[in-house]
Coordinates of C-alpha atoms and ligand atoms in Angstrom, one line a residue:
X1 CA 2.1 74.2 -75.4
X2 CA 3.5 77.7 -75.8
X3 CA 1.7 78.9 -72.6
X4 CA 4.0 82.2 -73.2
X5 CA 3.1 83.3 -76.8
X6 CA -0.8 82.5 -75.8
X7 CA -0.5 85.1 -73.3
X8 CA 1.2 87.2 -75.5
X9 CA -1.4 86.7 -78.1
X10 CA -4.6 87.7 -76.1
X11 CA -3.1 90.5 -74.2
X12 CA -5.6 93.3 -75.7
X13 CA -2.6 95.0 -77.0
X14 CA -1.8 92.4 -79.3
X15 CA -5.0 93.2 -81.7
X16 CA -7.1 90.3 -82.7
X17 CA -8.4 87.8 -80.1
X18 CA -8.3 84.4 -81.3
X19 CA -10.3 81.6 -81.1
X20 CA -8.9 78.5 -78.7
X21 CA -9.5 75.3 -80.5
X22 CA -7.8 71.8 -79.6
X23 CA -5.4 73.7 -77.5
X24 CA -4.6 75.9 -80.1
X25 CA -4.6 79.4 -81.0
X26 CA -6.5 79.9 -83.9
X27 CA -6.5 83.3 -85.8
X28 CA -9.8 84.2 -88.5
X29 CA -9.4 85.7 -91.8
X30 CA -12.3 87.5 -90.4
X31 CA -12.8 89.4 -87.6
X32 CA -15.4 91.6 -85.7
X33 CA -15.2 94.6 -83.2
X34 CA -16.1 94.7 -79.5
X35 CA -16.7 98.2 -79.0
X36 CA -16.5 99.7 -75.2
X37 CA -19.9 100.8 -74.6
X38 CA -18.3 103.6 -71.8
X39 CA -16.4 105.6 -75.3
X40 CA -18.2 103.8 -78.4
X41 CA -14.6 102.6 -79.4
X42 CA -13.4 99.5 -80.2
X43 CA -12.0 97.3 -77.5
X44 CA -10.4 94.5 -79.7
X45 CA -10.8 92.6 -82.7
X46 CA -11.8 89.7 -82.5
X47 CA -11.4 86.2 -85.2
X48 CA -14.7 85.4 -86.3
X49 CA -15.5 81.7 -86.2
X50 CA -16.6 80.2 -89.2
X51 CA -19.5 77.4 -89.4
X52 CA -15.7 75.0 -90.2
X53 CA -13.9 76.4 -87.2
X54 CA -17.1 75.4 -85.2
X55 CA -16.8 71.6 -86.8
X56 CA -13.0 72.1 -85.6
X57 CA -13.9 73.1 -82.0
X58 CA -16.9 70.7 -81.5
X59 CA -14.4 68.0 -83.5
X60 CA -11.6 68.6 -81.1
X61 CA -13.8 68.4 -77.4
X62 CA -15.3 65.2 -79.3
X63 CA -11.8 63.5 -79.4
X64 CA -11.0 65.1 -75.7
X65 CA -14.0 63.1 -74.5
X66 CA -14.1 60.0 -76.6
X67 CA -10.0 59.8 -76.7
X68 CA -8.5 61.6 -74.4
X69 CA -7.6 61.5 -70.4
X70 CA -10.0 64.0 -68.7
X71 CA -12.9 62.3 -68.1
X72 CA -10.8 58.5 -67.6
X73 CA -8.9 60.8 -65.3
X74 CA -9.5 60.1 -60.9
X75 CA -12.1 63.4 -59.7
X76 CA -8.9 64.3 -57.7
X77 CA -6.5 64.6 -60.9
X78 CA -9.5 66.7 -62.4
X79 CA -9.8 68.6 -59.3
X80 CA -5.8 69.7 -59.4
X81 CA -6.0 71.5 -62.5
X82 CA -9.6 73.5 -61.9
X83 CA -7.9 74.5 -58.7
X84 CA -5.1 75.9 -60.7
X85 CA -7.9 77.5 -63.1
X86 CA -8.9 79.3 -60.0
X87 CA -5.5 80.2 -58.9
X88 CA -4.7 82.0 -62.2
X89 CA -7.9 83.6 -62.3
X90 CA -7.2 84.9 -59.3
X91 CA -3.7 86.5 -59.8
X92 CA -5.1 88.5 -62.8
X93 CA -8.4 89.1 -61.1
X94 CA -7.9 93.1 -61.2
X95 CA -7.2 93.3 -65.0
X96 CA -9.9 90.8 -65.5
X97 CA -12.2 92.9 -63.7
X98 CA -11.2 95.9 -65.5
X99 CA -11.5 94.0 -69.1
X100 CA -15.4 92.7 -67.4
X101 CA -16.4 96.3 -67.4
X102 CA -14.5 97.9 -70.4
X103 CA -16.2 95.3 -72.4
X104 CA -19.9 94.9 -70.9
X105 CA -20.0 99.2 -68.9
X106 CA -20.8 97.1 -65.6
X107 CA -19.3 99.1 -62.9
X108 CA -16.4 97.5 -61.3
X109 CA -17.5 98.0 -57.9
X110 CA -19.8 94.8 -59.2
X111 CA -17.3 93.0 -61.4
X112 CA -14.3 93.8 -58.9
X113 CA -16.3 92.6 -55.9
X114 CA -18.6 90.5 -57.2
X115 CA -18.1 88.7 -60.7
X116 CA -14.6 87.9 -60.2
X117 CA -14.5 86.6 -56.6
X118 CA -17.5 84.5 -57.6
X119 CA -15.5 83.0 -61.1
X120 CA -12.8 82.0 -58.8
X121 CA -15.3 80.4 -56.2
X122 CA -17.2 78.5 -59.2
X123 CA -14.1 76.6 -59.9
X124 CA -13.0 76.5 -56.5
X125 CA -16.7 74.6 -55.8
X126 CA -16.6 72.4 -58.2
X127 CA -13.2 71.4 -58.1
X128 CA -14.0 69.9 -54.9
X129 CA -17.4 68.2 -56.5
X130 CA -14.7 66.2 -58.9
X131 CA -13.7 64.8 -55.8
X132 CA -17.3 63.9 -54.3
X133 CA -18.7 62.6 -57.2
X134 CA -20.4 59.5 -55.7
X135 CA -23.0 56.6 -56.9
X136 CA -25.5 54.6 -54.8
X137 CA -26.1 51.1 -54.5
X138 CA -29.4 49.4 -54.3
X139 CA -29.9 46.2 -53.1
X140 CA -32.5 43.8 -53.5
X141 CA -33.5 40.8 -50.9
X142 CA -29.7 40.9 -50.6
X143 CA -29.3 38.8 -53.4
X144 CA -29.5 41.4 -55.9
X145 CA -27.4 44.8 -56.2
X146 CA -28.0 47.7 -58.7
X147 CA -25.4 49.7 -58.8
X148 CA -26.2 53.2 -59.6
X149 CA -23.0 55.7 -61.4
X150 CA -22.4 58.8 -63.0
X151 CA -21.0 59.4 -65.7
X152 CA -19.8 62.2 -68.1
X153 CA -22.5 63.3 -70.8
X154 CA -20.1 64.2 -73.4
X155 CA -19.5 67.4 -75.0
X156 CA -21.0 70.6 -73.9
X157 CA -21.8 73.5 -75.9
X158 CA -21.6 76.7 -73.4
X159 CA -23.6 79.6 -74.4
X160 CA -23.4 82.7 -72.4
X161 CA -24.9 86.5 -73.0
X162 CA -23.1 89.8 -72.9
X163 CA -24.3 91.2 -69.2
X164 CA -21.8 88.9 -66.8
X165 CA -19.7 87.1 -69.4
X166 CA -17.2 85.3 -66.9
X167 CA -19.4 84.6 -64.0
X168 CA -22.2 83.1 -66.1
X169 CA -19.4 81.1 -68.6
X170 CA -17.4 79.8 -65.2
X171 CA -20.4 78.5 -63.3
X172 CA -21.3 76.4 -66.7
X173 CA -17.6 75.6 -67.4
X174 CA -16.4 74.8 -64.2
X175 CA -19.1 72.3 -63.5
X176 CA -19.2 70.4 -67.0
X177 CA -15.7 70.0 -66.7
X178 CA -15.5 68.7 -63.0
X179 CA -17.9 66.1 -64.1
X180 CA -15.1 64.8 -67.0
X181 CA -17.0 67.1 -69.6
X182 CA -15.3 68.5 -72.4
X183 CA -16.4 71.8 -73.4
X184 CA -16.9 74.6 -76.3
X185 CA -17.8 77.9 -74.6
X186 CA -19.7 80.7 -77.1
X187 CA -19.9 83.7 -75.4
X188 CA -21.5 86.9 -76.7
X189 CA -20.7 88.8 -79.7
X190 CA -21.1 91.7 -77.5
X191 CA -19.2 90.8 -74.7
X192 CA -16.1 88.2 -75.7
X193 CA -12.7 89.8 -74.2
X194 CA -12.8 87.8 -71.0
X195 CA -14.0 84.8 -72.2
X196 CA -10.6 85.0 -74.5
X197 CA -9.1 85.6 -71.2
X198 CA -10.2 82.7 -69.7
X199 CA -9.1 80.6 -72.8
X200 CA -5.5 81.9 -71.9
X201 CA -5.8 80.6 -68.5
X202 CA -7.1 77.5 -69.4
X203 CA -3.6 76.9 -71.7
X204 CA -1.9 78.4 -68.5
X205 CA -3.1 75.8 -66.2
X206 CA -2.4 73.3 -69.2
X207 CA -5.4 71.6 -69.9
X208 CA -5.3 68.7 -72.0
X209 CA -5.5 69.8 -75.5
X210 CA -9.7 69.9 -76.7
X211 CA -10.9 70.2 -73.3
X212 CA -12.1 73.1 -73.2
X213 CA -12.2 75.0 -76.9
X214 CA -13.5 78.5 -77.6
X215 CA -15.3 80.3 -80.2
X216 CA -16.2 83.5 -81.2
X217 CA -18.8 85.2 -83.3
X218 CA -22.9 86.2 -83.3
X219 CA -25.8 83.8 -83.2
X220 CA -25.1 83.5 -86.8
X221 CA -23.2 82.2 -88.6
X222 CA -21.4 80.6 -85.2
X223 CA -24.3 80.4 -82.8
X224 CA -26.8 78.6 -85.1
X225 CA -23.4 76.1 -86.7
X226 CA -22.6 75.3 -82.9
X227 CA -26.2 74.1 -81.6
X228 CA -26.8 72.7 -84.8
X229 CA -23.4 70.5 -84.8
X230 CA -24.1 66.9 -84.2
X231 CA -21.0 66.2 -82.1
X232 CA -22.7 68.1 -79.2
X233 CA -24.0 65.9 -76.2
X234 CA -25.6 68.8 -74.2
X235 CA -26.3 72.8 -74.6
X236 CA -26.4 74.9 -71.5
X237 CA -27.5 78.2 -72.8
X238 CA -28.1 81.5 -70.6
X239 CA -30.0 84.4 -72.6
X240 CA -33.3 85.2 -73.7
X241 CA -36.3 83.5 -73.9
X242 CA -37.0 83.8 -77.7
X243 CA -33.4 82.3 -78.2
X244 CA -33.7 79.7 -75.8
X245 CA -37.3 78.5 -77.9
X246 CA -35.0 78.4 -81.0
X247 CA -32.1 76.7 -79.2
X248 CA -34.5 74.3 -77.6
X249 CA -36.1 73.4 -81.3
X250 CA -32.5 72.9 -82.8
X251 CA -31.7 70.4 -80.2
X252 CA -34.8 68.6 -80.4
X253 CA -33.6 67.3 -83.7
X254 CA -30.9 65.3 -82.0
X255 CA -32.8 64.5 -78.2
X256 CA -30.3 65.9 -76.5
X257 CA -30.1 67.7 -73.2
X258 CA -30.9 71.3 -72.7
X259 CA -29.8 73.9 -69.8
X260 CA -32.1 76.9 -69.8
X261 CA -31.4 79.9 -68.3
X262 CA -33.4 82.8 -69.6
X263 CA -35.1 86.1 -68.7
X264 CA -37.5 87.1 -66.5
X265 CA -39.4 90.4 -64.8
X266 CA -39.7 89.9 -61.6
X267 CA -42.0 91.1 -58.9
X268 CA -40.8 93.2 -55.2
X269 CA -43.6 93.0 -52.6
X270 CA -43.2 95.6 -50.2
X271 CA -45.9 95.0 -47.8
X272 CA -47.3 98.0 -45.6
X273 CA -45.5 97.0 -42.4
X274 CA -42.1 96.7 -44.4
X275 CA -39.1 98.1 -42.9
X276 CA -38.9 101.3 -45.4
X277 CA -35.1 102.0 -45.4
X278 CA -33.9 98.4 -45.9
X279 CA -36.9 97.7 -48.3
X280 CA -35.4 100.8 -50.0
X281 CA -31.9 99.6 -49.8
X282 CA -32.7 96.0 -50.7
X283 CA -34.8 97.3 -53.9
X284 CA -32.6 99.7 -55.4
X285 CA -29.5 97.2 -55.0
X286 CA -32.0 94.5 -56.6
X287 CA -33.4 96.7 -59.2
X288 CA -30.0 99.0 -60.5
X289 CA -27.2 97.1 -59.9
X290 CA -25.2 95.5 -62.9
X291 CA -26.9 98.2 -64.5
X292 CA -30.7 96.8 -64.6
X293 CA -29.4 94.3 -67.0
X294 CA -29.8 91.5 -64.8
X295 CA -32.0 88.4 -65.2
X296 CA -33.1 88.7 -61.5
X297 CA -33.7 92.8 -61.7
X298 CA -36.5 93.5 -59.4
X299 CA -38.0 95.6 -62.3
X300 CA -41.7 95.2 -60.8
X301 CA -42.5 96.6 -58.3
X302 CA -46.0 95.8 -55.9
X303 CA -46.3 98.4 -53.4
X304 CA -49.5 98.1 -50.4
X305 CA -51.2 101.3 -51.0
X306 CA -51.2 102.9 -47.8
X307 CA -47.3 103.0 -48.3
X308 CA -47.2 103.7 -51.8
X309 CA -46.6 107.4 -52.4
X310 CA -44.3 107.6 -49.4
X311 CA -42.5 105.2 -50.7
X312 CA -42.8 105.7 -54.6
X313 CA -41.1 109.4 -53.9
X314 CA -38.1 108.0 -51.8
X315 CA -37.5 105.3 -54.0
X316 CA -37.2 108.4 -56.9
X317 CA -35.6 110.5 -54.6
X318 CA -32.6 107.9 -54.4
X319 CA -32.6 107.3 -57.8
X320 CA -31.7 110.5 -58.9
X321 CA -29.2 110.4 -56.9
X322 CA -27.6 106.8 -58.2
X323 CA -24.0 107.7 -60.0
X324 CA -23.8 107.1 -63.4
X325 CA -20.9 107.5 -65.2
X326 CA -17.6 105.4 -66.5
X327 CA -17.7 102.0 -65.5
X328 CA -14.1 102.0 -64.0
X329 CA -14.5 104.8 -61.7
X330 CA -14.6 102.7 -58.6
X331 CA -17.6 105.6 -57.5
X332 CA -20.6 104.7 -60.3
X333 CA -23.1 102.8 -59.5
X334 CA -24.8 102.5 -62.7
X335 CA -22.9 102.4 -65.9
X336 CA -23.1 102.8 -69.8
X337 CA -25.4 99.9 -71.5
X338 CA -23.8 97.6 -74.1
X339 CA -24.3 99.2 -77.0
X340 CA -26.1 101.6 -79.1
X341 CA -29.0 99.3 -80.1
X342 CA -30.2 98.4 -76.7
X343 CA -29.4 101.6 -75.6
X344 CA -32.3 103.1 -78.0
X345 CA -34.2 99.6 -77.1
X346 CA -34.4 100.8 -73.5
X347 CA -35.1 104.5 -74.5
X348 CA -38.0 102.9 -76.7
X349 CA -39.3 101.4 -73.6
X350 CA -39.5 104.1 -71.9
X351 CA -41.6 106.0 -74.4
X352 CA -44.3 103.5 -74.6
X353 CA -44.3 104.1 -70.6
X354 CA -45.0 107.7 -71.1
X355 CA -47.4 106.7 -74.4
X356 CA -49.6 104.7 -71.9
X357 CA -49.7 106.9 -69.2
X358 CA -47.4 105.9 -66.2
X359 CA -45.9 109.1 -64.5
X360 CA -42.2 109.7 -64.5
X361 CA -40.5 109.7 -61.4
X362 CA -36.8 110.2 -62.2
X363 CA -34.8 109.6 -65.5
X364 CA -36.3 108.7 -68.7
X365 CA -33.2 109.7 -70.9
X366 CA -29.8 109.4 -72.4
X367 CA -27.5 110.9 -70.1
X368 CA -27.1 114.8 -71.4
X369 CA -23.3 115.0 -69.7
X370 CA -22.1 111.8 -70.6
X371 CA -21.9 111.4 -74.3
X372 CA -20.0 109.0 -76.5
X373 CA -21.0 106.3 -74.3
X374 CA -24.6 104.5 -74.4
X375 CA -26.0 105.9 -71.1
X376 CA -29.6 106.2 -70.0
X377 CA -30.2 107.8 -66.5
X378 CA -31.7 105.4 -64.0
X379 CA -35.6 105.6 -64.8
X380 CA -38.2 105.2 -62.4
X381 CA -42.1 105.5 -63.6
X382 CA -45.1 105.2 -61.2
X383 CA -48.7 104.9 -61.6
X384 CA -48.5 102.4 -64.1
X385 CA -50.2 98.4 -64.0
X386 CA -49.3 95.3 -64.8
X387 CA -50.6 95.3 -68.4
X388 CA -48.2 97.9 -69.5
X389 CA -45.4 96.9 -71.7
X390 CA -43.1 98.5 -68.9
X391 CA -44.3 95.9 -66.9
X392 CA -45.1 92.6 -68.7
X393 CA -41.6 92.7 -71.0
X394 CA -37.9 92.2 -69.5
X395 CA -36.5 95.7 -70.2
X396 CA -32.9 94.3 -69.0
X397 CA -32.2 97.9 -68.5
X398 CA -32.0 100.5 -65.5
X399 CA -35.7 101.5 -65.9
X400 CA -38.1 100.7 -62.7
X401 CA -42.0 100.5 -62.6
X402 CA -43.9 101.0 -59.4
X403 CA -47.1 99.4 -58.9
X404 CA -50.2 99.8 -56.0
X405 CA -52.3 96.9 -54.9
X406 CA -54.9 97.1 -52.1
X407 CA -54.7 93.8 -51.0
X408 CA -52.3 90.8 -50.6
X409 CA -54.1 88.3 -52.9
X410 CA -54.2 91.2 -55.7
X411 CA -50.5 91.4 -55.4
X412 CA -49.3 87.4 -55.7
X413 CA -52.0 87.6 -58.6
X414 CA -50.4 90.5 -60.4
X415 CA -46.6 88.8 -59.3
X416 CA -47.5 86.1 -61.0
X417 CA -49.4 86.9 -63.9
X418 CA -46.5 87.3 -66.5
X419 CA -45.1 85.0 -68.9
X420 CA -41.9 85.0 -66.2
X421 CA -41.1 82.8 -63.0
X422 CA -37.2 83.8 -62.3
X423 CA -37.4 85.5 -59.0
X424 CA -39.5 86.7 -56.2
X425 CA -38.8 89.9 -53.7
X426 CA -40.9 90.0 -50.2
X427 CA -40.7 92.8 -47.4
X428 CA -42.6 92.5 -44.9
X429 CA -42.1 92.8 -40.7
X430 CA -43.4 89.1 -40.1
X431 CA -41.7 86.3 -41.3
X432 CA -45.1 84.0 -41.6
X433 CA -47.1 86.1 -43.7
X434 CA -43.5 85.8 -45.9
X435 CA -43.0 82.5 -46.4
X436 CA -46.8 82.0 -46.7
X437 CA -46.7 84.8 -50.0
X438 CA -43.5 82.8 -50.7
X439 CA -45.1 79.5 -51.4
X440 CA -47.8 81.4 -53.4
X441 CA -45.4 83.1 -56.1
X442 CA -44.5 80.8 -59.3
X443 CA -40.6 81.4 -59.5
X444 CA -37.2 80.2 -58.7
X445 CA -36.0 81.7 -55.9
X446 CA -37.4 84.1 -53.3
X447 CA -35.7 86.8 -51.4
X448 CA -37.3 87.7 -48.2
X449 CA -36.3 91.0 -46.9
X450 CA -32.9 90.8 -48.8
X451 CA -31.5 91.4 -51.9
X452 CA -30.8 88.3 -54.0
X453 CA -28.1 86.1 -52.4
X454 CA -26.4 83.5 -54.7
X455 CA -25.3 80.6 -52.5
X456 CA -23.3 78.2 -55.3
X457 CA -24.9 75.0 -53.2
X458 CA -28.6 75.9 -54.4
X459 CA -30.5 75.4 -57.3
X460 CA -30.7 78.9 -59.3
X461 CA -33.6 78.7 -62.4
X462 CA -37.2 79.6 -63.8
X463 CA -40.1 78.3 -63.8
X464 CA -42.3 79.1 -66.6
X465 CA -40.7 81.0 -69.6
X466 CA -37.8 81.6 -67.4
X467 CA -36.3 78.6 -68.0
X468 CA -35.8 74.7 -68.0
X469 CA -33.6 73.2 -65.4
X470 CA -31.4 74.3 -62.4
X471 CA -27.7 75.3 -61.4
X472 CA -25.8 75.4 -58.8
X473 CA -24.0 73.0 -56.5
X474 CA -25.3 69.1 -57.1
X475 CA -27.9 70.5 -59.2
X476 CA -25.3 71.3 -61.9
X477 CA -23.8 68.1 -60.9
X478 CA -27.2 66.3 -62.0
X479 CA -27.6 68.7 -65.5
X480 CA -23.7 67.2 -66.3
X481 CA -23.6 63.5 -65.5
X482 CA -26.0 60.9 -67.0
X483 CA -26.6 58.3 -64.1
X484 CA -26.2 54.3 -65.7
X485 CA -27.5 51.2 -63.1
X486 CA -25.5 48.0 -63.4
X487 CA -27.3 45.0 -62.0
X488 CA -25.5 42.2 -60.6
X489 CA -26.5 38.7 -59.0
X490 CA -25.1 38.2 -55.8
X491 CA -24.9 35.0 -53.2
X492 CA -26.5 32.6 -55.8
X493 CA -29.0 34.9 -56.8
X494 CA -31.5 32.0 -58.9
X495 CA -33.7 32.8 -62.4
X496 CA -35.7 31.3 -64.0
X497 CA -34.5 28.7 -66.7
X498 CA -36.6 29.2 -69.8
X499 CA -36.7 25.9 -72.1
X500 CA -35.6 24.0 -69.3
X501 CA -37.1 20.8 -67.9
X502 CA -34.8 20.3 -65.1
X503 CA -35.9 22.1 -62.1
Ligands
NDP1 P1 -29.4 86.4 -76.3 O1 -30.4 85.4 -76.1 O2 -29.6 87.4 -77.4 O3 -28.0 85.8 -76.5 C1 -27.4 84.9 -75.6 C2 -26.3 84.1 -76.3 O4 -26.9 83.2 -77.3 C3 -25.3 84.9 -77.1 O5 -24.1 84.3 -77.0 C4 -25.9 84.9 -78.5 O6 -24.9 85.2 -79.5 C5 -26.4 83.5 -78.6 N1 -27.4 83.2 -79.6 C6 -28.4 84.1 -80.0 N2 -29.2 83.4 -80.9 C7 -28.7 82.2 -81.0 C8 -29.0 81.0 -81.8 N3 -30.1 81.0 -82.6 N4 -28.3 79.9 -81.7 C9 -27.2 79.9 -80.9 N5 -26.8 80.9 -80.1 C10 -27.5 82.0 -80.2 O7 -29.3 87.1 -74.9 P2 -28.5 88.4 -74.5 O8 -27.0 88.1 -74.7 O9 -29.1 89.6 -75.1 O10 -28.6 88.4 -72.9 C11 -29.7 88.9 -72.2 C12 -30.7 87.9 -71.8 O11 -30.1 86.8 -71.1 C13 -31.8 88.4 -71.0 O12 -33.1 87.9 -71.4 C14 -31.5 87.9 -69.6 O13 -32.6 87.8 -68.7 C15 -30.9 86.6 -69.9 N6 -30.1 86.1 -68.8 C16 -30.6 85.0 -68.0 C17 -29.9 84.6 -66.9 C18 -30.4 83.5 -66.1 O14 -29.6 82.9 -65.3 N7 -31.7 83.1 -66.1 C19 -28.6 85.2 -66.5 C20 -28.2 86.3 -67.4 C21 -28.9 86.7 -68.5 P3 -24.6 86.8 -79.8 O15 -24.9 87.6 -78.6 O16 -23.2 86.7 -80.2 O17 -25.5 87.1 -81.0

């Protein structure tokens, strides 16, 4: 394999991105723009995969699985070359970084210090799962043993959104493939330039051919050909919840395994004897960074109402005072949203704030010094409840709502009444009455007095409409091995003989 001319190829520079099928570069007679949401330009071109290059890509990981060495290979062998992923992610981790945010407008304070160090720690991890994946044994009166293994599940279909392309695609890739998975990876039409990237470190690190594939193009024609492609074992899809419902439908068709990881609009208790400055801290981190457009935002939030205008007005206070601007200025904290249409999605939220009567604390508009890019100034609206829009629908955006409650059960009942169950945010001085609110709200993962930490060891996922299934550490490991039992007899294990007189 011409590791060279790949290089070559996807270096922005070059023009058109191409897609990365059986070990191949593959260029489209068609091709789309991603468009740099910081200028409104476009970034690259990029080959459009056609509903036969997604037969070619799911056609080539099929052979890779059912014919080829990587998952007959030892978890060590496996282990050498995601090690060597890591490694070449690594080297180029600045100009990945910079691609991250000219491509999605996420700062690169948070793709610098955050997305990339994270890509290169999911196949660190899982490199060294390959080498610890184990079975059990079970063993009956001692005359009986079941064996219990794990095995590959076949191909995977990867399908990632546009608001942390790498981190999202390497946690899902790194782990399918550790477990002797072969993989096609779909990121976003919105958000593809790294993903390409990766594809060129994958031939670096020299892969065996099919192993991992690539594909680019929107949920149709390439989305829709991919999940509905027979030759896939198992979809792990992060994005929202209404395309998870129709990814979920098109694999029902063939019973096949689903990874769900989709939205959510999650609730920050800040209880009255809350440390103020860190519960300040903690929520605007939780609530603005990666631009609000973050599954886990802490977009709602439940403030005791002895607290609640103290707090409402310093919470503004900071928020004017956030940094927007270009995503590559190492100083903004809060960049340009990933293109026009959700721009005016978010601006459309914010209207039917104002339409039902929340008050606006800070923002609530494009940005009037920035223009060419798709800004909207970090938006915070008080006074509002939990049956506004603002509140009950993911706004994936920098836009806040600030909400009172009198009393502790009012506040797990507003936390938990929305069709969401991602995440959970508690401040509060004693660490009882936290875990005890803890156990009461229905999501995935709770943060007391903290910011959301991902660990890689511990299950990340949503209950309710936020999702089906977990990542992270074994749990990925269970998601990407099927487990088989093989009995065996032992030390003259007797049955009985049926149609047999002797005794
Ligand atoms: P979408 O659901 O719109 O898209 C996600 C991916 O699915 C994209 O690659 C998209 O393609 C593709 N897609 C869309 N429709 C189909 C289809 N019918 N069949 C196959 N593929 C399809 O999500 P966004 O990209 O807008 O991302 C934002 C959402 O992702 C938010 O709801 C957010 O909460 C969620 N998310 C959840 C996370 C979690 O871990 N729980 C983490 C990060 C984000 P294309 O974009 O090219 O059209």
């Amino acid at each position: 394999m011409d590791t060279g001319m790949i290089a070559a190829k996807t270096e922005l520079r070059a023009g058109t991105l191409p897609l990365f099928i059986g070990g191949r570069l593959q260029f489209s007679n068609k091709v789309f723009p991603t468009i740099e949401p910081a200028t409104g330009d476009t970034l690259a071109e990029v080959s459009l995969a056609s509903a036969s290059d997604v037969d070619g890509a799911v056609a080539a990981a099929r052979y890779a699985f059912d014919q080829g060495p990587w998952p007959r290979m030892s978890g060590g062998e496996r282990a050498a070359y995601l090690m060597r992923v890591a490694d070449l992610i690594e080297d180029r981790q600045s100009t990945l970084a910079e691609f991250e945010s000219r491509d999605t407008g996420l700062p690169v304070r948070f793709t610098a210090e955050g997305h990339l160090p994270r890509t290169v720690a999911h196949f660190r991890y899982f490199a060294e799962e390959a080498t610890r994946l184990v079975g059990e044994v079970f063993a009956l009166d001692s005359a009986y043993l079941s064996l219990v293994v794990r095995e590959a599940v076949g191909v995977a279909a990867v399908i990632t959104p546009w608001n942390a392309p790498l981190s999202i695609a390497s946690m899902q890739v790194a782990a399918a493939l550790a477990c002797g998975n072969t993989c096609v990876l779909k990121p976003s039409e919105l958000a593809p330039v790294t993903s390409s990237m990766l594809a060129d470190v994958m031939a670096a690190a020299d892969l065996p051919e099919g192993v991992f594939n690539l594909i680019h193009g929107p949920a149709e024609p390439t989305g829709r050909a991919l999940v509905e492609q027979p030759g896939i074992d198992i979809v792990s899809f992060t994005g929202g919840t209404a395309t998870g419902k129709q990814i979920l439908a098109a694999s029902a068709r063939y019973v096949r395994r689903v990874l769900c990881e989709l939205g959510g609009k999650s609730a920050n208790l800040i209880l009255e004897d809350a440390d103020l400055n860190s519960a300040l801290d903690g929520s605007l981190l939780s609530m603005y960074a990666n631009n609000g457009e973050a599954c886990h935002a802490a977009s709602r939030l439940l403030v005791a109402r002895p607290i609640y205008e103290r707090f409402s007005e310093m919470f503004a206070d900071r928020v004017g005072n956030l940094q927007l601007g270009n995503p590559l200025d190492p100083d903004t904290e809060v960049g340009p949203l990933i293109s026009e249409e959700h721009q005016a999605r978010v601006l459309n939220f914010v209207q039917s704030g104002l339409e039902d009567g929340a008050s606006l604390l800070a923002g609530g508009s494009e940005a009037p010094d920035l223009k060419g890019g798709y800004y909207v100034l970090p938006t915070v609206f008080a006074n509002a409840n939990n049956s506004m829009r603002i509140a009950r629908e993911e706004i994936f955006g920098p836009v806040a709502v600030i909400i009172p409650f009198e009393t502790e059960d009012e506040a797990v009942e507003m936390a938990n009444d929305s069709d969401y169950g991602l995440a959970g945010y508690i401040w509060t001085a004693r660490f009882d009455r936290a875990l005890e609110l803890a156990s009461r709200l229905r999501v995935g993962s709770v943060s007391i007095n903290s910011p959301m930490i991902r660990d890689i060891r511990v299950p990340f996922g949503g209950f309710k409409r936020s999702g089906i299934g977990r990542t992270g550490g074994r749990f990925s490991i269970t998601h990407y091995t099927e487990l088989k039992t093989i009995c065996v007899p032992v030390q003259g294990y007797t049955f009985p003989r049926l149609g047999s007189r002797e005794s």
